[in-house]
Amino acid sequence: MEVGIDKISFYVPKRYVDMTDLAEARGVDPNKFHIGLGQDQMAVTTADEDIVTLGANAATQILTDEDKATIDLVIVGTESSLDESKATAVVLHDLLEIQPFARAYEIKEACYGATAALMLAKRHVLANPERKALVIASDIARYGLNSAGEPTQGAGAVAILVTANPRILALENDSVPLTQNIYDFWRPTGEEFPRVDGKLSNQTYIDSFAKVWEEYKKRTGLNFDDFTALTFHSPYTKMGKKALLPLSDNAHLLEEFEKAIVYNRRVGNLYTGSLYLSLISLLENSTDLVAGNRLGLFSYGSGTVAEFFSAKLVEGFEKNLQTEYHRHLLDARQRLSISEYEKIFNSKGLGQAGVKFSLREVLDGIPFYNKN
Ligand code: HMG
C-alpha cells in the first residue's frame, strides 16, 4: 500500500516587502539580495496574523467535511509557538472542526519540525489506512531590523493531508536522517530573536546535505540521475544550490531547481514550511513532471537535524494542485514601504492568548497570540 501526500496547500501573510526597497534602505547593492541570496520579496506579518491564522488558512483550503470526519492525527511543526504548554495543534483541531477522537500535538526541531511530523503521519496511516493525518507547518521568521538575517526573514504555513493511496505523491521508504548537536541557530526560551552564526549555519547545511546524500547513495544504490527533481529547505533560495553544486552539475536538476524556488523567492523563509513551499512551487511551476517521476526532498533544521527522502508522483497528480489559488494569493498581497514595515515590525500584537474565536474570524485575521 502507498502512503503519502493527498493534498497540499500554503498560505502567506497579506503583506510583503520588495527586496530592492529593503536593499536601498539598508545601503546594500540590491543584487546581493536578488542574486546573492536569491530573494525578490519577503512576507511580513501584521498584528492580525499569527501561526494559528496562517495555519488555519492553509488547511481550510484543502479540507473537506469527509476529511474532517476521517482525520485522527493533527501535528503542527513550528518554532514560533508562544505557549510553552498548550499545542497550537489543539487550537487548530478545534477551529478546523476535526472529529474529536484524534491526537493533536506540536513538534519542534527548528525547520525540521514538519518533516518529523510527516514521517509520524506516514507511519500512522500505514498502520491505520482508513484514517487520515493532517500536518501543518506554520512559522514567522524574524531576525530583527538591520540584522544580518533580516533579508532572510519571511512567514507562512503549509498544510499537508497524508492518506493511503495518495493523489499527489507516494512517499518511499528510503529516508536518511542525521542528528548533530551544533549551535548554528537557536532561540533560548523567552528571547524574541534567534541567535545565529550565519556562516556556520550555511556550512552545516551544506555538510549535512553531503553526509545524508552519501549515506542515501550507499543504502539505496541510487544516484542523482535517478531523480527528476530535488527540493530543498530554503532559508533563502540560493542555499539549496550551494549544497547541490559541489556534488552535481546535472543540468536537468538545476533547471528544475529554478522551478522549485519560484514561490520561495517571493516569500522568504517559512522555517518549517520552507521545504514544502518549495515542493509546491516545483509541482505547480514545472512543465516537465509526469507520473512515476522520483523527487528528492532535503529537510534541514538548525541545531541540527537533517533528512533526505524521496517520493514518487502518482497518476493525475496535477489535478489535485491549487495552482490558481496560490498564484492569486501571492499576486494579491500588498507591498509595504520600508517605513510601514519597520513600524509594523516594532508594534505589539493584541495578546489574546486563550480567547476562543470562530474559524471565520480567524480566517479573516484575528490573531490568537501576542506575537511580540
Ligand atoms: P551576509 O554576511 O549578509 O551575506 O549573510 P554574505 O556576505 O555571505 O553574502 C551573501 C551572498 O551574496 C554571497 O554569496 C555573496 O557573494 C553574495 P555566496 O558567496 O555565499 O554564494 N553577494 C552578492 N551577489 C551579487 N551581487 C552583489 C553581492 N554582494 C554579496 N553585489 C546570511 C548571509 C545568509 C549568513 C545571513 O543572511 C543570515 O545569517 N541568515 C540567517 C541564517 C540562515 O539563513 N542560514 C542558512 C542555513 S541554516 C538554515 O537553513 C536553518 C534556518 O532556516 C533556521 C531553522 O532551522 O529554524 C535558518
Short mmCIF file of C-alpha atoms and ligand atoms in Angstrom, two decimals:
data_model
loop_
_atom_site.label_atom_id
_atom_site.label_comp_id
_atom_site.label_asym_id
_atom_site.label_seq_id
_atom_site.Cartn_x
_atom_site.Cartn_y
_atom_site.Cartn_z
CA MET A 1 0.00 0.00 0.00
CA GLU A 2 1.19 3.50 -0.82
CA VAL A 3 1.01 6.35 1.71
CA GLY A 4 1.80 9.97 1.02
CA ILE A 5 0.58 13.45 0.19
CA ASP A 6 -3.04 13.52 -0.94
CA LYS A 7 -3.43 17.31 -0.80
CA ILE A 8 -1.07 20.20 -0.08
CA SER A 9 -1.54 23.96 0.14
CA PHE A 10 0.18 27.03 1.53
CA TYR A 11 -0.87 30.39 2.92
CA VAL A 12 1.23 33.53 3.33
CA PRO A 13 0.73 36.90 5.06
CA LYS A 14 -1.21 39.55 3.18
CA ARG A 15 1.74 41.94 3.04
CA TYR A 16 5.33 41.87 1.78
CA VAL A 17 8.44 43.98 1.33
CA ASP A 18 10.23 44.23 -2.01
CA MET A 19 13.91 43.29 -1.65
CA THR A 20 15.11 46.20 -3.79
CA ASP A 21 13.36 48.57 -1.36
CA LEU A 22 14.98 46.81 1.61
CA ALA A 23 18.43 46.84 -0.01
CA GLU A 24 18.19 50.55 -0.78
CA ALA A 25 17.05 51.34 2.76
CA ARG A 26 19.96 49.34 4.20
CA GLY A 27 22.56 50.79 1.79
CA VAL A 28 23.23 47.42 0.17
CA ASP A 29 23.52 46.56 -3.55
CA PRO A 30 20.09 45.04 -4.45
CA ASN A 31 21.92 42.28 -6.37
CA LYS A 32 23.19 40.94 -3.06
CA PHE A 33 19.58 40.09 -2.13
CA HIS A 34 18.25 39.18 -5.61
CA ILE A 35 21.31 37.23 -6.81
CA GLY A 36 23.50 36.63 -3.73
CA LEU A 37 20.62 35.31 -1.60
CA GLY A 38 18.06 34.67 -4.36
CA GLN A 39 15.20 36.60 -2.75
CA ASP A 40 12.86 39.07 -4.50
CA GLN A 41 10.17 39.64 -1.86
CA MET A 42 9.78 38.99 1.87
CA ALA A 43 6.48 38.17 3.62
CA VAL A 44 5.64 40.38 6.61
CA THR A 45 3.02 39.53 9.25
CA THR A 46 0.89 42.25 10.81
CA ALA A 47 -0.86 42.27 14.21
CA ASP A 48 -3.83 40.38 12.77
CA GLU A 49 -1.76 37.37 11.69
CA ASP A 50 0.00 34.65 13.68
CA ILE A 51 0.82 30.95 13.30
CA VAL A 52 -2.80 29.98 14.07
CA THR A 53 -4.33 32.27 11.45
CA LEU A 54 -1.68 31.25 8.90
CA GLY A 55 -2.13 27.53 9.65
CA ALA A 56 -5.94 27.71 9.63
CA ASN A 57 -5.95 29.47 6.27
CA ALA A 58 -3.57 26.91 4.74
CA ALA A 59 -5.60 23.93 6.00
CA THR A 60 -9.04 25.33 5.15
CA GLN A 61 -8.02 25.40 1.51
CA ILE A 62 -7.70 21.62 1.31
CA LEU A 63 -10.05 20.04 3.89
CA THR A 64 -13.50 18.66 3.02
CA ASP A 65 -16.12 17.55 5.56
CA GLU A 66 -15.21 13.96 4.76
CA ASP A 67 -11.53 14.70 5.58
CA LYS A 68 -12.52 16.31 8.88
CA ALA A 69 -14.54 13.23 9.82
CA THR A 70 -11.64 10.90 8.99
CA ILE A 71 -8.55 12.73 10.31
CA ASP A 72 -7.48 11.38 13.70
CA LEU A 73 -3.99 12.88 13.90
CA VAL A 74 -3.10 16.59 13.74
CA ILE A 75 0.54 17.59 14.11
CA VAL A 76 1.83 21.15 13.90
CA GLY A 77 5.52 21.71 13.22
CA THR A 78 6.58 25.13 14.46
CA GLU A 79 9.36 27.05 16.17
CA SER A 80 7.20 30.18 16.56
CA SER A 81 4.91 28.88 19.30
CA LEU A 82 4.36 31.30 22.17
CA ASP A 83 2.69 28.82 24.51
CA GLU A 84 5.08 26.55 26.40
CA SER A 85 2.30 24.09 27.29
CA LYS A 86 -0.73 24.07 25.04
CA ALA A 87 -0.14 22.87 21.48
CA THR A 88 -1.19 25.01 18.52
CA ALA A 89 -2.50 21.75 17.04
CA VAL A 90 -5.24 21.63 19.71
CA VAL A 91 -6.42 25.11 18.74
CA LEU A 92 -6.32 24.27 15.03
CA HIS A 93 -8.09 20.94 15.59
CA ASP A 94 -10.97 22.88 17.19
CA LEU A 95 -11.04 25.68 14.62
CA LEU A 96 -10.98 23.28 11.69
CA GLU A 97 -13.80 21.21 13.25
CA ILE A 98 -11.97 17.91 13.06
CA GLN A 99 -13.79 14.99 14.74
CA PRO A 100 -12.90 14.79 18.46
CA PHE A 101 -11.36 11.30 18.72
CA ALA A 102 -8.00 12.47 17.46
CA ARG A 103 -4.45 13.11 18.69
CA ALA A 104 -3.24 16.71 18.34
CA TYR A 105 0.21 17.92 19.28
CA GLU A 106 3.08 20.17 18.32
CA ILE A 107 6.59 19.20 17.23
CA LYS A 108 9.72 21.33 17.49
CA GLU A 109 13.15 20.95 15.91
CA ALA A 110 13.74 24.24 14.13
CA CYS A 111 12.93 23.98 10.41
CA TYR A 112 12.91 20.18 10.56
CA GLY A 113 9.66 20.03 12.61
CA ALA A 114 7.28 19.48 9.70
CA THR A 115 9.39 16.63 8.33
CA ALA A 116 9.30 14.86 11.71
CA ALA A 117 5.52 15.37 11.60
CA LEU A 118 5.27 14.00 8.05
CA MET A 119 7.23 10.87 8.98
CA LEU A 120 4.98 10.25 12.01
CA ALA A 121 1.87 10.87 9.91
CA LYS A 122 3.10 8.38 7.32
CA ARG A 123 3.60 5.65 9.97
CA HIS A 124 0.20 6.41 11.46
CA VAL A 125 -1.58 5.99 8.14
CA LEU A 126 0.43 2.86 7.26
CA ALA A 127 -0.89 1.32 10.50
CA ASN A 128 -4.43 2.73 10.02
CA PRO A 129 -5.01 3.02 6.26
CA GLU A 130 -8.64 4.08 6.62
CA ARG A 131 -7.57 7.15 8.63
CA LYS A 132 -6.04 10.47 7.50
CA ALA A 133 -3.44 12.68 9.18
CA LEU A 134 -3.07 16.45 8.92
CA VAL A 135 0.37 18.04 9.11
CA ILE A 136 0.62 21.81 9.41
CA ALA A 137 3.90 23.75 9.27
CA SER A 138 3.46 27.32 10.45
CA ASP A 139 6.13 29.88 11.33
CA ILE A 140 7.17 33.50 11.42
CA ALA A 141 10.90 34.06 10.74
CA ARG A 142 12.15 37.23 12.46
CA TYR A 143 15.79 38.20 12.98
CA GLY A 144 15.44 41.91 13.76
CA LEU A 145 15.71 45.18 11.85
CA ASN A 146 19.18 45.85 10.41
CA SER A 147 20.42 42.39 11.42
CA ALA A 148 22.42 40.14 9.04
CA GLY A 149 19.46 37.76 8.98
CA GLU A 150 16.91 40.48 8.12
CA PRO A 151 16.84 39.75 4.34
CA THR A 152 16.19 36.08 5.14
CA GLN A 153 13.01 36.71 7.16
CA GLY A 154 9.56 35.58 5.98
CA ALA A 155 6.43 33.80 7.21
CA GLY A 156 3.76 31.36 6.14
CA ALA A 157 2.14 27.99 6.61
CA VAL A 158 1.80 24.76 4.64
CA ALA A 159 -0.92 22.17 5.25
CA ILE A 160 -0.46 18.56 4.11
CA LEU A 161 -3.10 15.82 4.14
CA VAL A 162 -1.47 12.39 4.47
CA THR A 163 -3.52 9.39 3.32
CA ALA A 164 -3.34 5.90 1.88
CA ASN A 165 -3.46 5.82 -1.93
CA PRO A 166 -2.46 9.49 -2.10
CA ARG A 167 -3.39 11.56 -5.16
CA ILE A 168 -0.18 13.64 -5.42
CA LEU A 169 2.94 11.94 -4.03
CA ALA A 170 3.67 8.48 -2.66
CA LEU A 171 6.40 8.57 -0.01
CA GLU A 172 9.18 5.98 -0.47
CA ASN A 173 10.73 4.04 2.43
CA ASP A 174 14.25 5.34 1.95
CA SER A 175 14.62 8.23 4.33
CA VAL A 176 18.04 9.01 5.85
CA PRO A 177 18.03 11.29 8.93
CA LEU A 178 21.11 12.84 10.57
CA THR A 179 21.35 14.44 14.03
CA GLN A 180 24.30 16.60 15.12
CA ASN A 181 24.43 18.80 18.23
CA ILE A 182 25.64 22.09 16.72
CA TYR A 183 24.77 25.65 17.78
CA ASP A 184 24.36 27.28 14.37
CA PHE A 185 20.95 28.87 15.02
CA TRP A 186 18.88 28.64 18.19
CA ARG A 187 16.44 30.73 20.26
CA PRO A 188 16.59 30.36 24.05
CA THR A 189 13.16 30.44 25.75
CA GLY A 190 11.85 33.97 26.17
CA GLU A 191 14.18 35.57 23.62
CA GLU A 192 12.46 37.33 20.74
CA PHE A 193 15.09 36.75 18.06
CA PRO A 194 17.25 33.71 17.30
CA ARG A 195 20.96 33.68 17.98
CA VAL A 196 22.64 32.76 14.73
CA ASP A 197 26.11 32.07 13.43
CA GLY A 198 25.29 32.68 9.77
CA LYS A 199 28.47 31.24 8.25
CA LEU A 200 28.36 28.15 10.48
CA SER A 201 24.68 27.64 9.63
CA ASN A 202 25.43 27.76 5.89
CA GLN A 203 28.35 25.37 6.24
CA THR A 204 26.45 22.94 8.48
CA TYR A 205 23.57 22.87 5.99
CA ILE A 206 25.98 22.13 3.11
CA ASP A 207 27.86 19.45 5.10
CA SER A 208 24.59 17.86 6.27
CA PHE A 209 23.35 17.51 2.70
CA ALA A 210 26.66 15.92 1.64
CA LYS A 211 26.53 13.47 4.57
CA VAL A 212 22.90 12.34 4.14
CA TRP A 213 23.31 12.09 0.38
CA GLU A 214 26.42 9.92 0.71
CA GLU A 215 24.61 7.62 3.16
CA TYR A 216 21.48 7.60 0.95
CA LYS A 217 23.54 6.57 -2.09
CA LYS A 218 25.20 3.81 -0.08
CA ARG A 219 21.89 2.44 1.23
CA THR A 220 19.80 2.68 -1.95
CA GLY A 221 22.31 2.50 -4.81
CA LEU A 222 20.52 5.48 -6.38
CA ASN A 223 22.30 8.40 -8.00
CA PHE A 224 21.36 11.98 -8.96
CA ASP A 225 20.39 10.67 -12.42
CA ASP A 226 17.62 8.62 -10.77
CA PHE A 227 15.84 11.84 -9.71
CA THR A 228 13.68 14.11 -11.85
CA ALA A 229 13.99 16.99 -9.38
CA LEU A 230 15.31 17.84 -5.92
CA THR A 231 13.68 20.22 -3.46
CA PHE A 232 15.48 21.80 -0.52
CA HIS A 233 14.73 23.55 2.72
CA SER A 234 15.06 27.17 1.54
CA PRO A 235 16.04 29.72 4.23
CA TYR A 236 16.93 31.78 1.15
CA THR A 237 16.71 30.25 -2.27
CA LYS A 238 20.41 30.14 -3.10
CA MET A 239 21.04 27.84 -0.11
CA GLY A 240 19.87 24.62 -1.79
CA LYS A 241 22.02 25.33 -4.84
CA LYS A 242 25.05 25.96 -2.62
CA ALA A 243 24.57 22.46 -1.19
CA LEU A 244 23.88 20.75 -4.53
CA LEU A 245 26.54 22.31 -6.76
CA PRO A 246 29.62 20.82 -5.06
CA LEU A 247 28.09 17.36 -5.63
CA SER A 248 26.37 17.64 -9.01
CA ASP A 249 26.07 19.89 -12.05
CA ASN A 250 23.25 17.79 -13.55
CA ALA A 251 21.65 20.32 -15.94
CA HIS A 252 18.11 18.95 -15.61
CA LEU A 253 18.22 19.03 -11.80
CA LEU A 254 19.47 22.62 -11.91
CA GLU A 255 16.70 23.58 -14.35
CA GLU A 256 14.03 22.02 -12.11
CA PHE A 257 15.64 23.64 -9.06
CA GLU A 258 14.66 27.04 -10.50
CA LYS A 259 11.01 25.89 -10.68
CA ALA A 260 11.19 24.76 -7.08
CA ILE A 261 12.10 28.23 -5.81
CA VAL A 262 9.63 30.39 -7.78
CA TYR A 263 7.32 30.79 -4.76
CA ASN A 264 10.11 30.87 -2.14
CA ARG A 265 11.77 33.82 -3.91
CA ARG A 266 8.54 35.75 -3.22
CA VAL A 267 8.03 34.76 0.42
CA GLY A 268 11.38 34.27 2.18
CA ASN A 269 11.97 31.78 4.96
CA LEU A 270 8.88 29.97 6.31
CA TYR A 271 11.11 27.91 8.64
CA THR A 272 9.28 24.51 8.92
CA GLY A 273 7.17 25.15 5.83
CA SER A 274 10.04 26.19 3.51
CA LEU A 275 10.85 22.76 2.08
CA TYR A 276 7.16 22.12 1.45
CA LEU A 277 6.59 25.52 -0.17
CA SER A 278 9.46 24.59 -2.47
CA LEU A 279 7.79 21.25 -3.23
CA ILE A 280 4.53 23.04 -4.10
CA SER A 281 6.50 25.51 -6.23
CA LEU A 282 8.05 22.65 -8.18
CA LEU A 283 4.74 20.83 -8.66
CA GLU A 284 2.92 23.97 -9.81
CA ASN A 285 5.65 25.56 -11.96
CA SER A 286 7.48 22.69 -13.65
CA THR A 287 6.15 21.66 -17.05
CA ASP A 288 8.27 18.51 -17.23
CA LEU A 289 6.87 16.35 -14.44
CA VAL A 290 4.96 13.13 -15.15
CA ALA A 291 3.54 10.32 -13.01
CA GLY A 292 6.24 7.93 -11.82
CA ASN A 293 8.93 10.63 -11.54
CA ARG A 294 11.05 10.39 -8.40
CA LEU A 295 11.54 13.62 -6.42
CA GLY A 296 14.13 14.09 -3.67
CA LEU A 297 13.45 16.22 -0.58
CA PHE A 298 16.15 17.62 1.71
CA SER A 299 14.97 18.84 5.09
CA TYR A 300 17.26 20.82 7.42
CA GLY A 301 16.58 22.19 10.88
CA SER A 302 19.27 24.08 12.74
CA GLY A 303 20.54 22.59 15.92
CA THR A 304 20.68 20.25 13.86
CA VAL A 305 18.54 17.53 12.26
CA ALA A 306 18.61 16.88 8.52
CA GLU A 307 16.86 14.25 6.42
CA PHE A 308 16.85 13.21 2.78
CA PHE A 309 13.93 11.19 1.43
CA SER A 310 12.15 10.59 -1.84
CA ALA A 311 8.61 10.41 -3.18
CA LYS A 312 7.04 9.41 -6.50
CA LEU A 313 4.43 11.37 -8.41
CA VAL A 314 1.18 9.47 -8.87
CA GLU A 315 -1.14 9.39 -11.87
CA GLY A 316 -3.30 12.54 -12.13
CA PHE A 317 -1.29 14.49 -9.51
CA GLU A 318 -1.69 17.71 -11.50
CA LYS A 319 -5.48 17.65 -10.99
CA ASN A 320 -5.06 17.88 -7.22
CA LEU A 321 -2.93 21.02 -7.07
CA GLN A 322 -4.12 24.50 -6.03
CA THR A 323 -2.12 26.42 -8.63
CA GLU A 324 -4.64 29.19 -9.42
CA TYR A 325 -5.35 29.86 -5.75
CA HIS A 326 -1.66 30.05 -4.84
CA ARG A 327 -0.75 32.39 -7.69
CA HIS A 328 -3.65 34.66 -6.80
CA LEU A 329 -2.63 34.61 -3.12
CA LEU A 330 0.87 35.82 -3.96
CA ASP A 331 -0.27 38.40 -6.54
CA ALA A 332 -3.00 39.89 -4.33
CA ARG A 333 -0.65 40.88 -1.48
CA GLN A 334 0.00 44.47 -0.51
CA ARG A 335 3.52 45.90 -0.95
CA LEU A 336 4.71 47.76 2.16
CA SER A 337 7.10 50.69 2.19
CA ILE A 338 10.14 50.17 4.40
CA SER A 339 8.84 52.68 6.96
CA GLU A 340 5.49 50.83 7.12
CA TYR A 341 7.35 47.52 7.53
CA GLU A 342 9.56 48.93 10.31
CA LYS A 343 6.55 50.36 12.15
CA ILE A 344 4.70 47.03 11.91
CA PHE A 345 7.82 45.13 12.98
CA ASN A 346 8.12 47.22 16.16
CA SER A 347 4.43 47.25 17.07
CA LYS A 348 2.97 44.97 19.70
CA GLY A 349 0.22 42.46 18.93
CA LEU A 350 -3.08 42.35 20.78
CA GLY A 351 -2.27 39.47 23.14
CA GLN A 352 -5.42 37.38 23.01
CA ALA A 353 -4.00 34.02 24.06
CA GLY A 354 -6.68 31.74 25.47
CA VAL A 355 -9.56 33.57 23.80
CA LYS A 356 -11.73 31.43 21.55
CA PHE A 357 -12.65 32.73 18.12
CA SER A 358 -14.69 31.27 15.31
CA LEU A 359 -12.99 29.89 12.22
CA ARG A 360 -14.48 32.74 10.18
CA GLU A 361 -12.90 35.36 12.47
CA VAL A 362 -9.53 33.61 12.32
CA LEU A 363 -9.60 33.30 8.54
CA ASP A 364 -10.41 36.99 8.42
CA GLY A 365 -7.33 37.66 10.51
CA ILE A 366 -7.87 37.71 14.27
CA PRO A 367 -4.67 36.52 15.97
CA PHE A 368 -4.56 34.01 18.80
CA TYR A 369 -1.35 35.08 20.38
CA ASN A 370 0.58 38.21 21.04
CA LYS A 371 3.42 37.81 18.58
CA ASN A 372 5.65 40.35 20.18
P1 HMG B 1 25.74 38.09 4.90
O1 HMG B 1 27.02 38.11 5.67
O2 HMG B 1 24.91 39.31 4.93
O3 HMG B 1 25.95 37.78 3.38
O4 HMG B 1 24.92 36.85 5.45
P2 HMG B 1 27.26 37.35 2.56
O5 HMG B 1 28.28 38.39 2.65
O6 HMG B 1 27.63 35.93 2.95
O7 HMG B 1 26.63 37.37 1.10
C1 HMG B 1 25.60 36.51 0.74
C2 HMG B 1 25.82 36.14 -0.72
O8 HMG B 1 25.60 37.30 -1.52
C3 HMG B 1 27.24 35.67 -1.02
O9 HMG B 1 27.11 34.63 -1.97
C4 HMG B 1 27.87 36.90 -1.67
O10 HMG B 1 28.94 36.60 -2.55
C5 HMG B 1 26.69 37.45 -2.44
P3 HMG B 1 27.92 33.23 -1.74
O11 HMG B 1 29.32 33.56 -1.86
O12 HMG B 1 27.58 32.78 -0.33
O13 HMG B 1 27.38 32.34 -2.80
N1 HMG B 1 26.79 38.90 -2.78
C6 HMG B 1 26.43 39.39 -3.97
N2 HMG B 1 25.95 38.81 -5.09
C7 HMG B 1 25.67 39.60 -6.15
N3 HMG B 1 25.86 40.95 -6.15
C8 HMG B 1 26.35 41.57 -5.06
C9 HMG B 1 26.66 40.79 -3.90
N4 HMG B 1 27.15 41.08 -2.66
C10 HMG B 1 27.22 39.90 -2.00
N5 HMG B 1 26.53 42.90 -5.07
C11 HMG B 1 23.46 35.01 5.74
C12 HMG B 1 24.10 35.95 4.73
C13 HMG B 1 22.61 34.01 5.00
C14 HMG B 1 24.55 34.28 6.53
C15 HMG B 1 22.57 35.86 6.71
O14 HMG B 1 21.55 36.45 6.00
C16 HMG B 1 21.99 35.05 7.86
O15 HMG B 1 22.62 34.89 8.91
N6 HMG B 1 20.73 34.48 7.69
C17 HMG B 1 20.11 33.64 8.73
C18 HMG B 1 20.73 32.26 8.80
C19 HMG B 1 20.44 31.40 7.58
O16 HMG B 1 19.51 31.65 6.83
N7 HMG B 1 21.22 30.32 7.40
C20 HMG B 1 21.00 29.38 6.35
C21 HMG B 1 21.38 27.95 6.72
S1 HMG B 1 20.70 27.47 8.30
C22 HMG B 1 19.04 27.02 7.96
O17 HMG B 1 18.67 26.85 6.85
C23 HMG B 1 18.13 26.90 9.15
C24 HMG B 1 17.18 28.07 9.37
O18 HMG B 1 16.14 28.03 8.40
C25 HMG B 1 16.64 28.05 10.80
C26 HMG B 1 15.93 26.81 11.28
O19 HMG B 1 16.29 25.67 11.02
O20 HMG B 1 15.00 27.01 12.10
C27 HMG B 1 17.89 29.40 9.19
#
